[in-house]
Coordinates of C-alpha atoms in Angstrom, one line a residue:
S1 CA -12.2 27.0 -2.7
L2 CA -14.7 24.4 -1.5
I3 CA -12.6 23.0 1.2
N4 CA -12.3 23.9 4.9
A5 CA -9.0 22.5 5.9
A6 CA -9.1 23.6 9.6
G7 CA -7.5 21.1 12.0
E8 CA -8.0 17.6 10.7
G9 CA -10.3 18.7 7.9
G10 CA -9.8 18.9 4.2
L11 CA -10.2 16.3 1.4
L12 CA -10.4 13.1 3.4
G13 CA -11.6 10.4 1.1
M14 CA -12.1 9.4 -2.6
V15 CA -13.5 6.3 -4.2
F16 CA -14.5 5.3 -7.7
D17 CA -18.0 4.0 -8.5
P18 CA -17.9 0.2 -9.2
D19 CA -19.4 1.1 -12.6
F20 CA -17.0 4.0 -13.2
A21 CA -16.0 2.7 -16.6
S22 CA -19.5 3.2 -17.9
N23 CA -21.0 6.0 -15.7
G24 CA -17.9 8.1 -14.9
H25 CA -18.9 8.6 -11.3
F26 CA -16.6 9.0 -8.3
Y27 CA -17.1 10.2 -4.7
L28 CA -15.3 12.7 -2.5
S29 CA -15.5 13.1 1.3
Y30 CA -14.4 16.5 2.5
T31 CA -15.1 19.3 4.9
V32 CA -16.8 22.6 4.0
G33 CA -18.1 25.7 5.6
V34 CA -16.5 27.9 8.3
G35 CA -15.2 27.3 11.8
N36 CA -14.8 23.6 12.6
G37 CA -16.2 22.8 9.2
D38 CA -19.0 20.4 8.1
S39 CA -18.4 16.9 6.7
L40 CA -20.1 15.9 3.5
V41 CA -19.9 13.3 0.7
A42 CA -20.6 14.2 -2.9
R43 CA -20.8 12.3 -6.1
Y44 CA -18.9 13.9 -9.1
S45 CA -18.6 12.8 -12.7
V46 CA -15.9 13.1 -15.4
V47 CA -16.4 15.4 -18.3
P48 CA -18.3 13.5 -21.0
G49 CA -15.9 11.7 -23.3
S50 CA -13.1 11.9 -20.7
V51 CA -11.6 9.3 -18.4
D52 CA -9.5 11.5 -16.2
L53 CA -11.0 15.1 -16.3
A54 CA -13.5 15.9 -13.6
D55 CA -16.5 18.1 -14.1
P56 CA -16.5 20.5 -11.1
T57 CA -20.1 21.4 -11.7
S58 CA -21.3 17.9 -11.4
A59 CA -21.5 17.6 -7.6
T60 CA -24.5 15.9 -6.0
V61 CA -24.4 15.9 -2.2
L62 CA -25.3 12.4 -0.9
F63 CA -24.5 12.7 2.8
G64 CA -24.3 15.8 5.0
P65 CA -23.3 18.5 5.6
I66 CA -22.7 17.2 9.1
P67 CA -21.8 20.0 11.6
Q68 CA -18.5 19.3 13.4
T69 CA -18.2 20.1 17.1
T70 CA -14.4 20.6 17.0
D71 CA -11.6 20.6 14.4
R72 CA -10.6 17.0 15.2
H73 CA -11.6 13.4 14.6
K74 CA -13.2 13.8 11.1
G75 CA -12.7 10.3 9.8
G76 CA -13.9 10.6 6.2
D77 CA -12.9 7.4 4.5
M78 CA -15.2 5.6 2.0
E79 CA -15.3 2.2 0.3
F80 CA -17.7 0.3 -1.8
G81 CA -18.6 -3.2 -0.7
P82 CA -19.2 -6.3 -2.8
D83 CA -22.9 -5.6 -2.1
G84 CA -22.7 -2.4 -4.1
M85 CA -23.3 -0.2 -1.1
L86 CA -21.1 2.7 -0.2
Y87 CA -19.6 2.6 3.4
L88 CA -18.7 5.9 5.1
A89 CA -16.6 6.3 8.2
F90 CA -16.8 9.4 10.4
G91 CA -15.1 10.2 13.7
D92 CA -16.7 11.4 16.9
G93 CA -15.8 15.0 16.1
G94 CA -13.9 15.3 19.3
T95 CA -17.1 14.9 21.3
S96 CA -16.9 11.3 22.5
I97 CA -20.5 11.0 23.7
S98 CA -21.7 11.3 20.0
A99 CA -20.3 7.9 19.2
Q100 CA -23.1 6.1 21.1
D101 CA -25.9 8.5 20.1
L102 CA -27.9 6.9 17.3
G103 CA -29.3 10.4 16.4
S104 CA -25.8 11.7 15.6
A105 CA -23.9 10.8 12.4
L106 CA -20.5 11.1 14.3
G107 CA -18.5 8.2 15.6
K108 CA -20.2 5.8 13.1
V109 CA -19.8 3.8 9.9
H110 CA -22.8 4.5 7.6
R111 CA -24.0 2.4 4.7
I112 CA -25.8 4.1 1.8
D113 CA -27.1 3.2 -1.6
P114 CA -26.3 6.1 -3.9
D115 CA -29.0 5.0 -6.3
L116 CA -31.8 5.3 -3.7
P117 CA -33.6 8.6 -3.0
F118 CA -32.3 10.7 -0.1
P119 CA -31.3 9.7 2.6
H120 CA -30.1 6.8 0.4
A121 CA -30.6 4.3 3.3
P122 CA -31.1 0.6 2.4
T123 CA -33.9 -1.1 4.3
S124 CA -31.4 -3.8 5.3
N125 CA -29.5 -1.4 7.5
P126 CA -29.7 -2.4 11.2
F127 CA -31.3 0.8 12.5
F128 CA -33.6 1.4 9.5
G129 CA -37.0 2.3 11.0
V130 CA -35.7 2.5 14.6
A131 CA -37.2 5.6 16.3
G132 CA -34.6 8.3 16.9
A133 CA -31.9 6.6 14.9
L134 CA -30.4 7.7 11.6
P135 CA -31.4 5.0 9.1
T136 CA -27.9 5.2 7.4
I137 CA -26.0 4.0 10.5
W138 CA -24.4 0.6 10.1
A139 CA -22.1 0.5 13.1
R140 CA -21.4 2.8 16.1
G141 CA -19.1 3.4 19.0
L142 CA -16.0 4.6 17.1
R143 CA -13.5 7.3 18.0
N144 CA -11.8 8.2 14.8
P145 CA -12.1 5.4 12.1
W146 CA -9.4 7.1 10.0
R147 CA -9.2 4.3 7.4
L148 CA -11.9 1.8 6.3
D149 CA -11.7 -1.4 4.2
V150 CA -14.5 -3.6 2.9
D151 CA -13.2 -7.0 1.9
A152 CA -14.1 -7.6 -1.7
I153 CA -14.8 -11.3 -1.1
T154 CA -16.4 -11.6 2.3
G155 CA -17.8 -8.1 2.7
N156 CA -16.3 -7.8 6.2
V157 CA -15.7 -4.2 7.2
Y158 CA -12.4 -3.3 9.0
V159 CA -11.5 0.0 10.5
G160 CA -8.3 1.4 11.9
D161 CA -9.8 3.3 14.9
V162 CA -7.4 5.9 16.3
G163 CA -7.0 5.7 20.1
E164 CA -6.8 8.4 22.7
S165 CA -3.8 7.9 25.0
T166 CA -3.0 4.2 25.3
W167 CA -4.2 1.9 22.5
E168 CA -4.7 1.8 18.7
E169 CA -7.0 -0.8 17.3
I170 CA -8.1 -2.7 14.2
T171 CA -11.8 -3.7 14.5
R172 CA -13.9 -5.9 12.4
L173 CA -17.5 -4.6 12.2
D174 CA -20.7 -6.3 11.4
A175 CA -24.2 -4.8 10.9
G176 CA -25.2 -3.2 14.2
S177 CA -21.7 -3.5 15.8
N178 CA -20.8 -1.3 18.7
G179 CA -17.1 -0.6 19.0
G180 CA -17.5 0.6 22.6
W181 CA -16.0 4.1 22.5
P182 CA -16.0 6.1 24.7
C183 CA -16.3 3.4 27.4
M184 CA -13.5 1.3 25.9
E185 CA -10.2 2.1 24.3
G186 CA -8.9 -1.1 22.7
N187 CA -9.7 -3.9 25.1
A188 CA -9.3 -1.6 28.2
C189 CA -11.9 0.4 30.1
S190 CA -12.0 4.1 29.4
T191 CA -13.8 7.0 31.1
G192 CA -16.9 7.3 29.0
T193 CA -20.3 7.4 30.7
S194 CA -22.6 6.8 27.8
C195 CA -22.1 3.0 27.8
A196 CA -20.7 0.3 30.1
C197 CA -17.2 -1.1 29.8
Q198 CA -17.2 -4.8 28.8
A199 CA -21.0 -4.7 28.3
P200 CA -22.5 -7.6 26.4
G201 CA -22.7 -7.0 22.7
L202 CA -19.7 -4.7 22.4
T203 CA -17.4 -5.5 19.5
L204 CA -13.8 -5.9 20.7
P205 CA -10.8 -5.3 18.3
I206 CA -9.2 -8.1 16.4
T207 CA -5.8 -6.6 17.3
V208 CA -4.4 -3.6 19.3
L209 CA -1.1 -1.7 19.3
A210 CA 0.2 0.0 22.4
H211 CA 1.5 3.6 22.5
A212 CA 4.2 2.2 24.8
A213 CA 7.2 0.1 23.6
P214 CA 7.6 -2.2 21.8
D215 CA 4.7 -1.2 19.5
S216 CA 5.4 2.6 19.9
A217 CA 2.2 3.3 18.0
C218 CA 0.5 6.7 17.9
A219 CA -2.2 6.8 15.2
I220 CA -3.4 3.6 13.5
T221 CA -3.7 4.0 9.7
G222 CA -5.7 0.9 9.0
G223 CA -5.2 -1.2 5.9
V224 CA -6.7 -3.6 3.4
V225 CA -7.3 -7.3 2.8
Y226 CA -5.1 -8.5 0.0
R227 CA -7.1 -10.1 -2.9
G228 CA -4.5 -9.8 -5.6
S229 CA -2.5 -12.6 -7.3
A230 CA 1.1 -11.3 -7.5
I231 CA 1.9 -12.4 -3.9
P232 CA -0.1 -15.7 -3.3
S233 CA 1.2 -16.1 0.3
L234 CA -0.7 -12.9 1.3
V235 CA -4.1 -13.7 -0.2
G236 CA -6.8 -13.2 2.4
Q237 CA -4.5 -11.5 4.9
Y238 CA -5.2 -8.0 6.3
L239 CA -2.2 -5.6 6.0
F240 CA -1.9 -2.5 8.0
T241 CA 0.5 0.0 9.7
D242 CA 0.7 2.8 12.2
F243 CA 1.5 6.4 11.2
C244 CA 4.5 6.8 13.5
S245 CA 6.2 3.5 14.2
G246 CA 7.2 2.5 10.6
S247 CA 6.1 -1.1 11.5
F248 CA 3.9 -3.1 9.0
Y249 CA 1.7 -5.9 10.2
R250 CA -0.4 -8.6 8.7
I251 CA -3.3 -10.6 10.2
A252 CA -3.3 -14.0 8.8
D253 CA -7.0 -14.8 9.3
P254 CA -8.8 -11.5 9.8
S255 CA -12.3 -13.0 9.5
G256 CA -11.6 -15.9 11.9
T257 CA -12.3 -16.2 15.6
A258 CA -8.7 -16.0 16.6
P259 CA -6.8 -13.7 14.2
T260 CA -3.1 -13.5 14.7
R261 CA -0.9 -10.4 14.1
V262 CA 2.5 -10.9 12.5
D263 CA 5.1 -8.1 12.2
F264 CA 6.5 -8.2 8.7
S265 CA 8.2 -4.8 8.6
S266 CA 11.4 -6.3 7.2
D267 CA 9.5 -7.4 4.1
V268 CA 8.0 -3.9 3.5
Q269 CA 10.9 -1.7 2.8
S270 CA 12.5 0.4 0.1
G271 CA 16.2 0.5 -0.2
G272 CA 16.5 -1.2 3.2
Q273 CA 14.6 1.6 4.9
A274 CA 11.3 1.3 6.8
L275 CA 8.4 3.2 5.2
R276 CA 6.9 5.5 7.8
F277 CA 4.0 8.0 7.8
V278 CA 1.7 6.0 5.7
V279 CA -1.8 7.5 5.6
D280 CA -3.8 5.3 3.2
F281 CA -4.1 2.0 1.5
A282 CA -6.0 1.1 -1.6
C283 CA -6.4 -1.7 -4.1
D284 CA -6.5 -1.6 -7.9
A285 CA -8.9 -3.6 -10.0
E286 CA -6.7 -6.6 -9.8
G287 CA -6.5 -6.5 -6.0
E288 CA -2.9 -5.3 -5.8
I289 CA -2.1 -3.0 -2.9
Y290 CA -0.9 0.6 -3.0
F291 CA -0.2 2.9 -0.1
V292 CA 0.5 6.6 0.3
Q293 CA 3.2 8.3 2.3
H294 CA 2.3 11.7 3.9
Y295 CA 5.7 13.4 3.9
G296 CA 7.0 13.5 0.4
G297 CA 3.7 12.4 -1.1
G298 CA 5.0 9.1 -2.4
I299 CA 2.6 6.4 -3.8
W300 CA 4.0 2.9 -3.3
K301 CA 2.9 -0.4 -4.7
L302 CA 3.4 -3.6 -2.8
V303 CA 5.2 -6.1 -5.1
A304 CA 6.8 -9.5 -4.7
R305 CA 10.5 -9.6 -4.4
S306 CA 12.2 -11.1 -7.4
G307 CA 13.5 -14.6 -7.2
F308 CA 17.1 -15.7 -6.6
D309 CA 19.6 -15.2 -9.3
S310 CA 22.6 -17.5 -10.0
F311 CA 25.5 -16.7 -7.6
C312 CA 28.1 -17.9 -10.0
V313 CA 28.4 -19.9 -13.2
A314 CA 31.1 -22.5 -13.7
E315 CA 32.5 -24.3 -16.8
P316 CA 32.0 -28.0 -17.2
N317 CA 34.4 -30.0 -15.0
S318 CA 35.4 -33.6 -14.6
T319 CA 31.9 -34.6 -13.5
G320 CA 30.7 -33.7 -16.9
A321 CA 28.5 -30.8 -15.7
A322 CA 29.1 -27.3 -14.5
A323 CA 29.2 -26.8 -10.7
A324 CA 26.1 -25.0 -9.4
L325 CA 25.3 -23.0 -6.3
V326 CA 21.5 -22.9 -5.8
A327 CA 19.6 -20.9 -3.3
S328 CA 16.2 -22.0 -2.0
G329 CA 13.8 -20.9 0.7
S330 CA 12.4 -17.4 1.2
P331 CA 14.2 -14.1 0.3
S332 CA 12.7 -12.7 3.5
I333 CA 15.3 -12.1 6.2
A334 CA 12.6 -12.5 8.8
A335 CA 11.8 -16.0 7.5
A336 CA 15.4 -17.2 8.3
N337 CA 15.2 -20.3 6.0
L338 CA 17.7 -19.6 3.3
T339 CA 19.5 -22.7 2.1
L340 CA 22.5 -22.9 -0.3
T341 CA 23.0 -26.1 -2.1
V342 CA 26.2 -26.9 -4.2
A343 CA 25.9 -29.6 -6.9
H344 CA 28.1 -31.2 -9.6
L345 CA 31.4 -30.8 -7.8
P346 CA 34.2 -33.3 -8.4
E347 CA 34.6 -35.9 -5.7
D348 CA 37.6 -35.7 -3.4

């Protein structure tokens, strides 16, 4: 009964407090009110003595309500950083000029400290104390940062910013970054008039996907930096996907100066089928990755493929040992480095 689900509204984000085990706090981002709805972030708590039963009367509003100008581009994702701050992503609300307006909460990533008094703005925020600017703003110039990730090790912030008609983008943001919307879509000039295309100081994407083939993207989901231990080859890489294409990608060095995108769709499948319509990524306490499928509501965990099993077992022969057929290399089809070695066969 609290939710206004008009258009792209609804329950849009959830994150646990870093000290959830001791304080029982978690945070929800959702839209309320009538018409286009208003965006807000509230802190809730579990019922005392419980670990999984929420107290619906425990809400404390930390951010908002922010009036929305249309029923689109709500954003709404949240993540805690290793600095203990809560990062909030909001779209431009369908009114692109708001993305550059430092007096508007829309089209921004905000950084708040839930333990500070309202407006919960740390003095280290880039626009704290700037006349006419909201002190919570951490980065601006975004269209619809649908999914947000804060690297648990480096503190780098990555957003999957949904494009308009041509490009989808993954952007790495720093304090004070300007993603360039509405003057830029991806690396290309757009039609916005509130900033200058290719202006000094704009933060360009670390990678883009085209709506046209071969990418055939339509709405970037955004992803996470892998910090788990189950798949060592992926540690430190940024994994993401697009809602429509069913293609999964990884960026080998997302914090570097020349990040490289690699398509590893063939390695992220279930039963040989591509996983499409992914709407969110998350990590557990061990850094392992989960993602959510919209249609069907499936929650998936990214796991390493099992190692090779013996192809056949032979009885001892005249060489004194059993013949063996051993596979080596990667089980990935895309890697194309499978080698079969036969040993302990009798000589001709």
